[in-house]
Amino acid sequence: MALYLLFESASGYGLFHAYGIDEIGQSVDAVRSSVLDLDRFGKAVKLAAFTPFSSAVDALNQCNAISEGIMTDELRSFLELNLPKPKEGKKAKYSLGVVEPKVGSHISEVTGIPCQSNEFVQELLRGVRLHFDRFISELKKTDLEKAQLGLGHSYSRAKVKFNVNRVDNMVIQAIFLLDTLDKDVNSFSMRGMVSWHFPELVKIVNDNYIYAKLAKYIVNKSELAEKDIPVLADLIGDEDKAKEVVEAAKASMGQDLSPVDLSMSSNSLKEYLVLKRHFSGH
């Protein structure tokens, strides 16, 4: 029994005649080994007919129909025009190989054309897909790639349905993120290690953000000196308070911290400042 192959490309429908199966062997492994060799594969399969899609919209409609297992009127006309017509009252002496079993079932149901979709057919169609641009001389490989890219984008957009709740979901997620940031900011704003090292600082500066910027700059209170007053004044916005910070550091009753503790404290302050900037736009 003769075997024909239906190939749905981005450019149009192709009908191939697998006339030389004996040349490569009738097993799946034999076809698989011959697919990469066009000279060998070309002796087994030849183009019988090709019909291009009329437009990008037509290509998308045909693709959507195939994906849903539906034979369009255009596909039916193409098959009935190019496949051998059996004698009246007799069965067809050929079968049609298709990629999608659902499409094959619909074709058989409507037209009576016997269809098959098995591993052997799939391997033959894989070879057709690989060498498709070689079978049609008028079709350049770049043209085929452009058609595939355009159809791929259109098909994907059509399949991604708009979710009316998606915008609400984004708002909910944004609010949740803000709440999380708020909790993190509050957690980091707890003086913790800095209060052990320089407890007098909190009495001079009450604002968490300014307090964190000061603590990040100071790091080690014992290294604070008169030369730091301009920078402190810029951070606080008050020169008198900057002088007060320096004087408080000299007479501080806080504990000295190890280099490791100072580094951990500095890293925590950096993370707090980043979170605070994200959360409040400082």
PDB file of C-alpha atoms in Angstrom, residues 112-245:
ATOM      1  CA  GLY A 112     -12.741   8.453   4.261  1.00  0.00           C
ATOM      2  CA  ILE A 113      -8.993   8.787   3.618  1.00  0.00           C
ATOM      3  CA  PRO A 114      -7.194   6.167   5.737  1.00  0.00           C
ATOM      4  CA  CYS A 115      -4.679   7.833   8.068  1.00  0.00           C
ATOM      5  CA  GLN A 116      -1.943   6.597  10.353  1.00  0.00           C
ATOM      6  CA  SER A 117       0.275   8.233  12.945  1.00  0.00           C
ATOM      7  CA  ASN A 118       2.871   5.864  14.315  1.00  0.00           C
ATOM      8  CA  GLU A 119       6.575   5.956  15.115  1.00  0.00           C
ATOM      9  CA  PHE A 120       7.529   5.014  11.557  1.00  0.00           C
ATOM     10  CA  VAL A 121       5.503   7.911  10.134  1.00  0.00           C
ATOM     11  CA  GLN A 122       6.873  10.281  12.764  1.00  0.00           C
ATOM     12  CA  GLU A 123      10.446   9.468  11.732  1.00  0.00           C
ATOM     13  CA  LEU A 124       9.640  10.022   8.057  1.00  0.00           C
ATOM     14  CA  LEU A 125       8.056  13.381   8.873  1.00  0.00           C
ATOM     15  CA  ARG A 126      11.082  14.274  10.975  1.00  0.00           C
ATOM     16  CA  GLY A 127      13.189  13.828   7.864  1.00  0.00           C
ATOM     17  CA  VAL A 128      10.752  15.945   5.850  1.00  0.00           C
ATOM     18  CA  ARG A 129      10.939  18.681   8.481  1.00  0.00           C
ATOM     19  CA  LEU A 130      14.735  18.586   8.434  1.00  0.00           C
ATOM     20  CA  HIS A 131      15.046  18.881   4.653  1.00  0.00           C
ATOM     21  CA  PHE A 132      11.832  20.763   3.897  1.00  0.00           C
ATOM     22  CA  ASP A 133      13.537  23.778   2.327  1.00  0.00           C
ATOM     23  CA  ARG A 134      15.473  21.445  -0.020  1.00  0.00           C
ATOM     24  CA  PHE A 135      12.294  19.841  -1.348  1.00  0.00           C
ATOM     25  CA  ILE A 136      10.840  23.188  -2.427  1.00  0.00           C
ATOM     26  CA  SER A 137      13.372  25.052  -4.549  1.00  0.00           C
ATOM     27  CA  GLU A 138      11.315  28.269  -4.626  1.00  0.00           C
ATOM     28  CA  LEU A 139      11.354  28.460  -0.825  1.00  0.00           C
ATOM     29  CA  LYS A 140      14.514  29.925   0.699  1.00  0.00           C
ATOM     30  CA  LYS A 141      15.609  28.750   4.109  1.00  0.00           C
ATOM     31  CA  THR A 142      15.569  32.326   5.417  1.00  0.00           C
ATOM     32  CA  ASP A 143      11.978  32.753   4.222  1.00  0.00           C
ATOM     33  CA  LEU A 144      10.970  29.594   6.055  1.00  0.00           C
ATOM     34  CA  GLU A 145      12.694  30.754   9.239  1.00  0.00           C
ATOM     35  CA  LYS A 146      10.907  34.113   9.077  1.00  0.00           C
ATOM     36  CA  ALA A 147       7.571  32.365   8.580  1.00  0.00           C
ATOM     37  CA  GLN A 148       8.252  30.041  11.529  1.00  0.00           C
ATOM     38  CA  LEU A 149       9.241  32.951  13.756  1.00  0.00           C
ATOM     39  CA  GLY A 150       6.210  35.038  12.840  1.00  0.00           C
ATOM     40  CA  LEU A 151       3.792  32.145  13.220  1.00  0.00           C
ATOM     41  CA  GLY A 152       5.398  31.124  16.507  1.00  0.00           C
ATOM     42  CA  HIS A 153       4.875  34.590  17.982  1.00  0.00           C
ATOM     43  CA  SER A 154       1.301  34.841  16.713  1.00  0.00           C
ATOM     44  CA  TYR A 155       0.408  31.347  17.928  1.00  0.00           C
ATOM     45  CA  SER A 156       1.898  32.002  21.372  1.00  0.00           C
ATOM     46  CA  ARG A 157       0.030  35.290  21.751  1.00  0.00           C
ATOM     47  CA  ALA A 158      -3.215  33.602  20.762  1.00  0.00           C
ATOM     48  CA  LYS A 159      -2.698  30.817  23.307  1.00  0.00           C
ATOM     49  CA  VAL A 160      -1.858  33.115  26.204  1.00  0.00           C
ATOM     50  CA  LYS A 161      -5.323  34.144  27.332  1.00  0.00           C
ATOM     51  CA  PHE A 162      -5.733  37.469  29.136  1.00  0.00           C
ATOM     52  CA  ASN A 163      -6.430  36.908  32.806  1.00  0.00           C
ATOM     53  CA  VAL A 164      -8.589  39.694  34.223  1.00  0.00           C
ATOM     54  CA  ASN A 165      -7.353  38.758  37.694  1.00  0.00           C
ATOM     55  CA  ARG A 166      -3.694  39.066  36.716  1.00  0.00           C
ATOM     56  CA  VAL A 167      -3.573  42.828  37.336  1.00  0.00           C
ATOM     57  CA  ASP A 168      -5.209  42.326  40.728  1.00  0.00           C
ATOM     58  CA  ASN A 169      -2.676  39.609  41.495  1.00  0.00           C
ATOM     59  CA  MET A 170       0.186  41.993  40.768  1.00  0.00           C
ATOM     60  CA  VAL A 171      -1.306  44.627  43.067  1.00  0.00           C
ATOM     61  CA  ILE A 172      -1.780  42.050  45.824  1.00  0.00           C
ATOM     62  CA  GLN A 173       1.800  40.839  45.398  1.00  0.00           C
ATOM     63  CA  ALA A 174       3.097  44.426  45.486  1.00  0.00           C
ATOM     64  CA  ILE A 175       1.214  45.116  48.737  1.00  0.00           C
ATOM     65  CA  PHE A 176       2.528  41.864  50.206  1.00  0.00           C
ATOM     66  CA  LEU A 177       6.076  42.848  49.206  1.00  0.00           C
ATOM     67  CA  LEU A 178       5.676  46.252  50.857  1.00  0.00           C
ATOM     68  CA  ASP A 179       4.411  44.599  54.045  1.00  0.00           C
ATOM     69  CA  THR A 180       7.382  42.233  54.016  1.00  0.00           C
ATOM     70  CA  LEU A 181       9.797  45.104  53.482  1.00  0.00           C
ATOM     71  CA  ASP A 182       8.156  47.015  56.318  1.00  0.00           C
ATOM     72  CA  LYS A 183       8.652  44.064  58.667  1.00  0.00           C
ATOM     73  CA  ASP A 184      12.267  43.671  57.568  1.00  0.00           C
ATOM     74  CA  VAL A 185      12.913  47.381  58.023  1.00  0.00           C
ATOM     75  CA  ASN A 186      11.437  47.284  61.520  1.00  0.00           C
ATOM     76  CA  SER A 187      13.525  44.221  62.370  1.00  0.00           C
ATOM     77  CA  PHE A 188      16.753  45.847  61.246  1.00  0.00           C
ATOM     78  CA  SER A 189      15.884  49.151  62.915  1.00  0.00           C
ATOM     79  CA  MET A 190      16.247  47.477  66.324  1.00  0.00           C
ATOM     80  CA  ARG A 191      19.500  48.925  67.627  1.00  0.00           C
ATOM     81  CA  GLY A 192      20.885  45.604  68.770  1.00  0.00           C
ATOM     82  CA  MET A 193      24.648  45.460  68.583  1.00  0.00           C
ATOM     83  CA  VAL A 194      25.090  49.226  68.045  1.00  0.00           C
ATOM     84  CA  SER A 195      23.314  49.943  71.324  1.00  0.00           C
ATOM     85  CA  TRP A 196      25.786  47.743  73.150  1.00  0.00           C
ATOM     86  CA  HIS A 197      28.696  49.555  71.548  1.00  0.00           C
ATOM     87  CA  PHE A 198      27.441  53.163  71.587  1.00  0.00           C
ATOM     88  CA  PRO A 199      24.259  53.432  73.741  1.00  0.00           C
ATOM     89  CA  GLU A 200      24.428  57.239  73.950  1.00  0.00           C
ATOM     90  CA  LEU A 201      23.801  57.633  70.207  1.00  0.00           C
ATOM     91  CA  VAL A 202      20.097  56.761  70.445  1.00  0.00           C
ATOM     92  CA  LYS A 203      19.561  59.600  72.938  1.00  0.00           C
ATOM     93  CA  ILE A 204      20.971  62.101  70.443  1.00  0.00           C
ATOM     94  CA  VAL A 205      19.298  60.798  67.267  1.00  0.00           C
ATOM     95  CA  ASN A 206      15.800  59.284  67.359  1.00  0.00           C
ATOM     96  CA  ASP A 207      15.173  58.819  63.629  1.00  0.00           C
ATOM     97  CA  ASN A 208      15.879  55.202  62.622  1.00  0.00           C
ATOM     98  CA  TYR A 209      17.175  56.035  59.159  1.00  0.00           C
ATOM     99  CA  ILE A 210      19.550  58.800  60.318  1.00  0.00           C
ATOM    100  CA  TYR A 211      20.610  56.608  63.247  1.00  0.00           C
ATOM    101  CA  ALA A 212      21.522  53.792  60.837  1.00  0.00           C
ATOM    102  CA  LYS A 213      23.473  56.132  58.540  1.00  0.00           C
ATOM    103  CA  LEU A 214      25.416  57.491  61.513  1.00  0.00           C
ATOM    104  CA  ALA A 215      26.132  54.023  62.913  1.00  0.00           C
ATOM    105  CA  LYS A 216      27.293  52.840  59.484  1.00  0.00           C
ATOM    106  CA  TYR A 217      29.682  55.780  59.217  1.00  0.00           C
ATOM    107  CA  ILE A 218      30.980  55.571  62.780  1.00  0.00           C
ATOM    108  CA  VAL A 219      31.433  51.758  62.976  1.00  0.00           C
ATOM    109  CA  ASN A 220      33.920  52.033  65.853  1.00  0.00           C
ATOM    110  CA  LYS A 221      33.201  54.854  68.330  1.00  0.00           C
ATOM    111  CA  SER A 222      36.815  54.905  69.549  1.00  0.00           C
ATOM    112  CA  GLU A 223      37.961  56.136  66.137  1.00  0.00           C
ATOM    113  CA  LEU A 224      35.553  59.090  66.089  1.00  0.00           C
ATOM    114  CA  ALA A 225      37.307  62.506  66.225  1.00  0.00           C
ATOM    115  CA  GLU A 226      36.798  66.239  65.660  1.00  0.00           C
ATOM    116  CA  LYS A 227      37.625  65.821  61.965  1.00  0.00           C
ATOM    117  CA  ASP A 228      34.439  63.770  61.542  1.00  0.00           C
ATOM    118  CA  ILE A 229      32.124  66.587  62.658  1.00  0.00           C
ATOM    119  CA  PRO A 230      31.469  67.982  59.111  1.00  0.00           C
ATOM    120  CA  VAL A 231      30.444  64.548  57.831  1.00  0.00           C
ATOM    121  CA  LEU A 232      28.294  63.882  60.889  1.00  0.00           C
ATOM    122  CA  ALA A 233      26.675  67.299  60.539  1.00  0.00           C
ATOM    123  CA  ASP A 234      25.846  66.524  56.924  1.00  0.00           C
ATOM    124  CA  LEU A 235      24.253  63.203  57.917  1.00  0.00           C
ATOM    125  CA  ILE A 236      22.277  64.641  60.829  1.00  0.00           C
ATOM    126  CA  GLY A 237      21.597  68.066  59.380  1.00  0.00           C
ATOM    127  CA  ASP A 238      22.620  69.712  62.658  1.00  0.00           C
ATOM    128  CA  GLU A 239      26.199  70.699  63.526  1.00  0.00           C
ATOM    129  CA  ASP A 240      25.501  70.990  67.257  1.00  0.00           C
ATOM    130  CA  LYS A 241      24.228  67.416  67.362  1.00  0.00           C
ATOM    131  CA  ALA A 242      27.269  66.301  65.371  1.00  0.00           C
ATOM    132  CA  LYS A 243      29.549  67.799  68.046  1.00  0.00           C
ATOM    133  CA  GLU A 244      27.404  66.157  70.706  1.00  0.00           C
ATOM    134  CA  VAL A 245      27.908  62.753  69.037  1.00  0.00           C
TER     135      VAL A 245
END
